[in-house]
Structures are given as C-alpha cells and as structure tokens.
C-alpha positions as YAML, in Angstrom:
chain: A
units: angstrom
residues:
- id: 1
  name: MET
  ca: [-24.20, 89.02, 4.89]
- id: 2
  name: LYS
  ca: [-27.35, 88.26, 6.88]
- id: 3
  name: ASN
  ca: [-28.74, 86.42, 3.83]
- id: 4
  name: HIS
  ca: [-25.65, 84.23, 3.63]
- id: 5
  name: ILE
  ca: [-25.87, 83.35, 7.33]
- id: 6
  name: PHE
  ca: [-29.61, 82.62, 7.00]
- id: 7
  name: ILE
  ca: [-29.02, 80.32, 3.99]
- id: 8
  name: LEU
  ca: [-26.16, 78.59, 5.80]
- id: 9
  name: ALA
  ca: [-28.40, 78.07, 8.85]
- id: 10
  name: LEU
  ca: [-31.18, 76.62, 6.68]
- id: 11
  name: PHE
  ca: [-28.71, 74.30, 4.97]
- id: 12
  name: PHE
  ca: [-27.35, 73.15, 8.34]
- id: 13
  name: ASN
  ca: [-30.83, 72.55, 9.78]
- id: 14
  name: PHE
  ca: [-31.94, 70.63, 6.67]
- id: 15
  name: GLY
  ca: [-28.77, 68.52, 6.85]
- id: 16
  name: CYS
  ca: [-29.52, 67.63, 10.47]
- id: 17
  name: ILE
  ca: [-33.04, 66.58, 9.59]
- id: 18
  name: VAL
  ca: [-31.83, 64.29, 6.81]
- id: 19
  name: ASP
  ca: [-29.23, 62.71, 9.09]
- id: 20
  name: GLN
  ca: [-31.90, 61.61, 11.57]
- id: 21
  name: GLY
  ca: [-32.44, 58.45, 9.52]
- id: 22
  name: LEU
  ca: [-35.94, 59.24, 8.32]
- id: 23
  name: LYS
  ca: [-37.53, 56.16, 6.80]
- id: 24
  name: PRO
  ca: [-40.33, 56.10, 4.27]
- id: 25
  name: GLU
  ca: [-43.87, 55.32, 5.40]
- id: 26
  name: PRO
  ca: [-44.59, 51.57, 5.60]
- id: 27
  name: SER
  ca: [-47.14, 52.00, 2.81]
- id: 28
  name: TYR
  ca: [-44.55, 53.67, 0.53]
- id: 29
  name: VAL
  ca: [-43.99, 51.83, -2.76]
- id: 30
  name: PRO
  ca: [-40.87, 52.81, -4.76]
- id: 31
  name: GLU
  ca: [-41.23, 53.87, -8.40]
- id: 32
  name: ALA
  ca: [-39.53, 50.73, -9.74]
- id: 33
  name: GLU
  ca: [-41.93, 48.46, -7.88]
- id: 34
  name: LEU
  ca: [-44.93, 50.51, -9.04]
- id: 35
  name: ASN
  ca: [-43.82, 50.06, -12.65]
- id: 36
  name: TYR
  ca: [-43.36, 46.31, -12.22]
- id: 37
  name: ARG
  ca: [-46.75, 46.04, -10.48]
- id: 38
  name: LYS
  ca: [-48.41, 47.69, -13.49]
- id: 39
  name: TYR
  ca: [-46.55, 45.37, -15.85]
- id: 40
  name: PHE
  ca: [-47.50, 42.25, -13.86]
- id: 41
  name: ASP
  ca: [-51.15, 43.29, -13.57]
- id: 42
  name: THR
  ca: [-51.37, 44.10, -17.30]
- id: 43
  name: ASN
  ca: [-49.64, 40.87, -18.40]
- id: 44
  name: GLN
  ca: [-51.10, 38.58, -15.75]
- id: 45
  name: ASN
  ca: [-52.32, 35.99, -18.27]
- id: 46
  name: SER
  ca: [-48.92, 35.51, -19.93]
- id: 47
  name: LEU
  ca: [-46.71, 35.40, -16.81]
- id: 48
  name: ASP
  ca: [-45.16, 32.33, -15.23]
- id: 49
  name: PRO
  ca: [-46.50, 31.76, -11.68]
- id: 50
  name: ILE
  ca: [-43.20, 32.73, -10.04]
- id: 51
  name: GLU
  ca: [-43.14, 36.16, -11.69]
- id: 52
  name: GLY
  ca: [-44.39, 39.02, -9.55]
- id: 53
  name: VAL
  ca: [-43.80, 41.08, -6.43]
- id: 54
  name: TRP
  ca: [-43.19, 39.11, -3.25]
- id: 55
  name: THR
  ca: [-42.86, 40.07, 0.41]
- id: 56
  name: GLU
  ca: [-40.39, 38.18, 2.58]
- id: 57
  name: TYR
  ca: [-41.02, 36.70, 6.00]
- id: 58
  name: VAL
  ca: [-38.05, 35.07, 7.71]
- id: 59
  name: VAL
  ca: [-37.11, 33.15, 10.83]
- id: 60
  name: GLY
  ca: [-33.46, 33.28, 11.83]
- id: 61
  name: THR
  ca: [-32.13, 30.72, 14.29]
- id: 62
  name: LEU
  ca: [-28.68, 31.25, 15.77]
- id: 63
  name: TYR
  ca: [-26.79, 28.16, 16.94]
- id: 64
  name: GLU
  ca: [-23.66, 27.66, 19.00]
- id: 65
  name: ASP
  ca: [-22.32, 24.11, 18.82]
- id: 66
  name: GLY
  ca: [-25.73, 22.82, 17.68]
- id: 67
  name: LYS
  ca: [-27.59, 24.52, 20.55]
- id: 68
  name: VAL
  ca: [-30.16, 27.25, 19.81]
- id: 69
  name: ILE
  ca: [-29.11, 30.48, 21.50]
- id: 70
  name: GLN
  ca: [-31.39, 32.94, 19.73]
- id: 71
  name: ARG
  ca: [-34.36, 32.95, 17.37]
- id: 72
  name: LYS
  ca: [-35.92, 35.92, 15.57]
- id: 73
  name: GLU
  ca: [-39.00, 36.17, 13.41]
- id: 74
  name: ILE
  ca: [-39.07, 39.10, 11.01]
- id: 75
  name: SER
  ca: [-42.26, 39.81, 9.11]
- id: 76
  name: LYS
  ca: [-42.25, 41.86, 5.93]
- id: 77
  name: ARG
  ca: [-38.45, 42.00, 6.00]
- id: 78
  name: ALA
  ca: [-38.17, 42.93, 2.31]
- id: 79
  name: ARG
  ca: [-40.02, 43.03, -0.99]
- id: 80
  name: TRP
  ca: [-38.63, 41.31, -4.07]
- id: 81
  name: ILE
  ca: [-39.47, 41.52, -7.75]
- id: 82
  name: VAL
  ca: [-39.12, 38.33, -9.81]
- id: 83
  name: PHE
  ca: [-39.23, 38.49, -13.61]
- id: 84
  name: LYS
  ca: [-38.24, 36.17, -16.42]
- id: 85
  name: LYS
  ca: [-35.15, 36.91, -18.47]
- id: 86
  name: GLY
  ca: [-34.25, 34.17, -20.90]
- id: 87
  name: SER
  ca: [-34.51, 30.83, -19.12]
- id: 88
  name: ILE
  ca: [-34.09, 32.17, -15.56]
- id: 89
  name: TYR
  ca: [-36.04, 34.40, -13.21]
- id: 90
  name: ASN
  ca: [-34.09, 37.43, -12.01]
- id: 91
  name: ILE
  ca: [-34.62, 38.77, -8.50]
- id: 92
  name: ILE
  ca: [-34.29, 42.47, -7.76]
- id: 93
  name: ASN
  ca: [-35.20, 44.54, -4.73]
- id: 94
  name: GLU
  ca: [-38.19, 46.88, -4.58]
- id: 95
  name: TYR
  ca: [-36.02, 49.70, -5.94]
- id: 96
  name: GLY
  ca: [-35.19, 47.69, -9.06]
- id: 97
  name: GLU
  ca: [-31.60, 46.99, -7.97]
- id: 98
  name: GLN
  ca: [-29.16, 44.17, -7.42]
- id: 99
  name: ASN
  ca: [-26.63, 46.41, -5.67]
- id: 100
  name: GLN
  ca: [-25.62, 43.97, -2.92]
- id: 101
  name: PHE
  ca: [-26.22, 40.68, -4.70]
- id: 102
  name: VAL
  ca: [-26.97, 38.99, -8.00]
- id: 103
  name: ALA
  ca: [-29.83, 36.53, -7.49]
- id: 104
  name: SER
  ca: [-32.14, 34.37, -9.55]
- id: 105
  name: PHE
  ca: [-34.40, 31.36, -9.54]
- id: 106
  name: LYS
  ca: [-33.57, 28.63, -12.02]
- id: 107
  name: PRO
  ca: [-36.35, 26.23, -13.02]
- id: 108
  name: SER
  ca: [-36.13, 22.47, -12.51]
- id: 109
  name: ARG
  ca: [-38.05, 19.55, -13.98]
- id: 110
  name: ASP
  ca: [-40.76, 20.07, -11.36]
- id: 111
  name: ALA
  ca: [-42.74, 23.22, -12.24]
- id: 112
  name: ASN
  ca: [-42.93, 24.23, -8.55]
- id: 113
  name: THR
  ca: [-39.28, 23.66, -7.63]
- id: 114
  name: PHE
  ca: [-36.47, 26.10, -8.37]
- id: 115
  name: THR
  ca: [-32.82, 26.58, -7.57]
- id: 116
  name: PHE
  ca: [-32.23, 29.84, -5.69]
- id: 117
  name: ASP
  ca: [-28.82, 31.15, -6.75]
- id: 118
  name: CYS
  ca: [-27.44, 34.22, -4.97]
- id: 119
  name: TYR
  ca: [-23.98, 35.78, -5.16]
- id: 120
  name: PHE
  ca: [-23.18, 38.50, -2.59]
- id: 121
  name: LEU
  ca: [-21.04, 41.15, -4.24]
- id: 122
  name: LYS
  ca: [-19.19, 42.46, -1.17]
- id: 123
  name: SER
  ca: [-18.45, 39.24, 0.71]
- id: 124
  name: LYS
  ca: [-18.16, 37.14, -2.48]
- id: 125
  name: ASP
  ca: [-20.27, 34.41, -0.83]
- id: 126
  name: HIS
  ca: [-22.41, 32.21, -3.04]
- id: 127
  name: ILE
  ca: [-25.63, 30.53, -1.90]
- id: 128
  name: ILE
  ca: [-27.40, 27.83, -3.88]
- id: 129
  name: THR
  ca: [-30.46, 26.17, -2.35]
- id: 130
  name: LYS
  ca: [-33.77, 24.61, -3.30]
- id: 131
  name: ALA
  ca: [-36.86, 26.83, -3.37]
- id: 132
  name: VAL
  ca: [-40.37, 25.42, -3.56]
- id: 133
  name: MET
  ca: [-43.43, 27.36, -4.70]
- id: 134
  name: VAL
  ca: [-46.56, 26.32, -2.83]
- id: 135
  name: ASP
  ca: [-50.04, 26.91, -4.32]
- id: 136
  name: GLY
  ca: [-48.64, 29.59, -6.64]
- id: 137
  name: LYS
  ca: [-48.58, 32.10, -3.79]
- id: 138
  name: ARG
  ca: [-45.74, 31.16, -1.43]
- id: 139
  name: ILE
  ca: [-42.05, 30.37, -1.92]
- id: 140
  name: GLU
  ca: [-40.26, 28.39, 0.80]
- id: 141
  name: MET
  ca: [-36.50, 28.02, 1.11]
- id: 142
  name: ALA
  ca: [-33.83, 27.80, 3.79]
- id: 143
  name: TYR
  ca: [-30.05, 28.02, 4.11]
- id: 144
  name: ASP
  ca: [-27.23, 28.58, 6.56]
- id: 145
  name: ALA
  ca: [-25.79, 32.06, 6.17]
- id: 146
  name: PRO
  ca: [-22.16, 31.90, 4.98]
- id: 147
  name: LYS
  ca: [-19.71, 33.56, 7.37]
- id: 148
  name: GLY
  ca: [-19.13, 36.59, 5.13]
- id: 149
  name: VAL
  ca: [-22.86, 37.22, 4.69]
- id: 150
  name: PHE
  ca: [-23.41, 36.58, 8.39]
- id: 151
  name: ALA
  ca: [-20.82, 39.18, 9.41]
- id: 152
  name: GLU
  ca: [-21.86, 41.69, 6.74]
- id: 153
  name: HIS
  ca: [-25.64, 41.64, 7.09]
- id: 154
  name: TYR
  ca: [-26.69, 40.24, 10.43]
- id: 155
  name: ASP
  ca: [-25.05, 42.47, 13.01]
- id: 156
  name: ASP
  ca: [-28.15, 42.33, 15.19]
- id: 157
  name: PHE
  ca: [-27.52, 38.61, 15.72]
- id: 158
  name: MET
  ca: [-23.74, 38.96, 15.94]
- id: 159
  name: ASP
  ca: [-23.71, 41.81, 18.46]
- id: 160
  name: GLU
  ca: [-25.95, 40.08, 20.97]
- id: 161
  name: ALA
  ca: [-24.37, 36.66, 20.64]
- id: 162
  name: LEU
  ca: [-20.76, 37.77, 20.70]
- id: 163
  name: LYS
  ca: [-20.87, 40.28, 23.56]
- id: 164
  name: ALA
  ca: [-19.89, 37.72, 26.18]
- id: 165
  name: ASP
  ca: [-17.43, 35.72, 24.06]
- id: 166
  name: PRO
  ca: [-16.12, 37.04, 20.73]
- id: 167
  name: ASP
  ca: [-14.50, 33.66, 19.96]
- id: 168
  name: LYS
  ca: [-17.78, 31.75, 19.75]
- id: 169
  name: THR
  ca: [-18.39, 29.51, 16.74]
- id: 170
  name: LEU
  ca: [-21.83, 30.41, 15.48]
- id: 171
  name: GLN
  ca: [-24.18, 29.24, 12.75]
- id: 172
  name: LEU
  ca: [-27.19, 31.22, 11.48]
- id: 173
  name: HIS
  ca: [-29.96, 29.28, 9.78]
- id: 174
  name: TRP
  ca: [-32.55, 31.25, 7.77]
- id: 175
  name: GLN
  ca: [-36.00, 29.91, 6.86]
- id: 176
  name: PHE
  ca: [-37.72, 32.06, 4.25]
- id: 177
  name: ASN
  ca: [-41.34, 32.38, 3.21]
- id: 178
  name: TRP
  ca: [-42.09, 34.74, 0.37]
- id: 179
  name: LEU
  ca: [-45.75, 35.65, -0.05]
- id: 180
  name: LYS
  ca: [-47.01, 36.85, -3.42]
- id: 181
  name: LEU
  ca: [-48.43, 40.36, -3.54]
- id: 182
  name: VAL
  ca: [-48.77, 41.04, -7.30]
- id: 183
  name: PRO
  ca: [-50.35, 39.78, -9.42]
- id: 184
  name: SER
  ca: [-52.94, 38.50, -6.99]
- id: 185
  name: PRO
  ca: [-52.64, 34.71, -6.71]
...
C-alpha cells in the first residue's frame, strides 16, 4: 500500500512540475529544424536563395480609428523553415509543422519578390501579401491582421486595448523581417 501511495505522490508531483509551463532553453533547436539545417548545409549549392531556416522579427502597431494606440517590437518571435516543393516554397514552423496554418511563398517574375500566401486553419482567414527578399538574407513583408487571426493569436494586444472599451474598432498592422540563419547568407 505504501508503494502505491509513493508512486501516486511521485506522479502527482511530476504532473505539477509539467503544468508549470516549462519552456525549452532559448538555444534549444527542435529535431525537425536540426534535420533541415543539415539538409540545407549539405545542399547549399543547389538551393534557391529563399530556401533555409529563418528567424522572425516583427513590429505590431495597433490602431483605433487611424490613431496609433500601441506598438510592440518582438525580436526572434519564431523560426521558420522554407523549402521548395514543386513550383512553390512551403513554410513550416521549427517543429516541421503547419498545424495552425498552411503557408507558402510563390515566386514572381522578379527573382527577389514573392507572394506570401497563408491560410489560418482555425479562423479560416486568408492572407496574401507581397514579400521581398533583400540581399539574399532578409525577407520583408507587412499586412493587417484579419479579425479572426487578430482575435485568435494576438490576445496580448486585444486585452490591453479592449480593457477600457470592448466595443472599440481596432486594426493591427504587422511588419515582418525574417533574417536568414541557415545556410549562411
């Protein structure tokens, strides 16, 4: 009986530790990203310049009736993997997933300009915007977050802005800079 109580206590304590929201070390690189990094490094000479692992920097500006009410800069917000599949470049997260979205870059006539196409699975919002690759090591793009994406993903903006007046009409504009990590530009 004592053994059963001891095991139950261990299980309970372990469960509490897991529930504390432990996050991986900032230097942690998921297995999927490690595999893509190896692939990109090995095949560096045959890749298109947009293929690789990218880190995302973003500036979010929240507007109410055209007036800026909040601005946030978020460095290293996410890491993305871009690889060619057919005539497009698929975008997956560092874990090798597209579990919240289906996204890609589609080439244009200009070798450094792409169409960013992203469909959010839960909200069913669809974003299409121009993305420009600068010097083979930076991607720049911007868009206004659709209402469904805004409500679903940007609670930190919503909570602060809507505390005083939940009926506000808000607009969130994102400016993205992706910096290339692998292969080295």
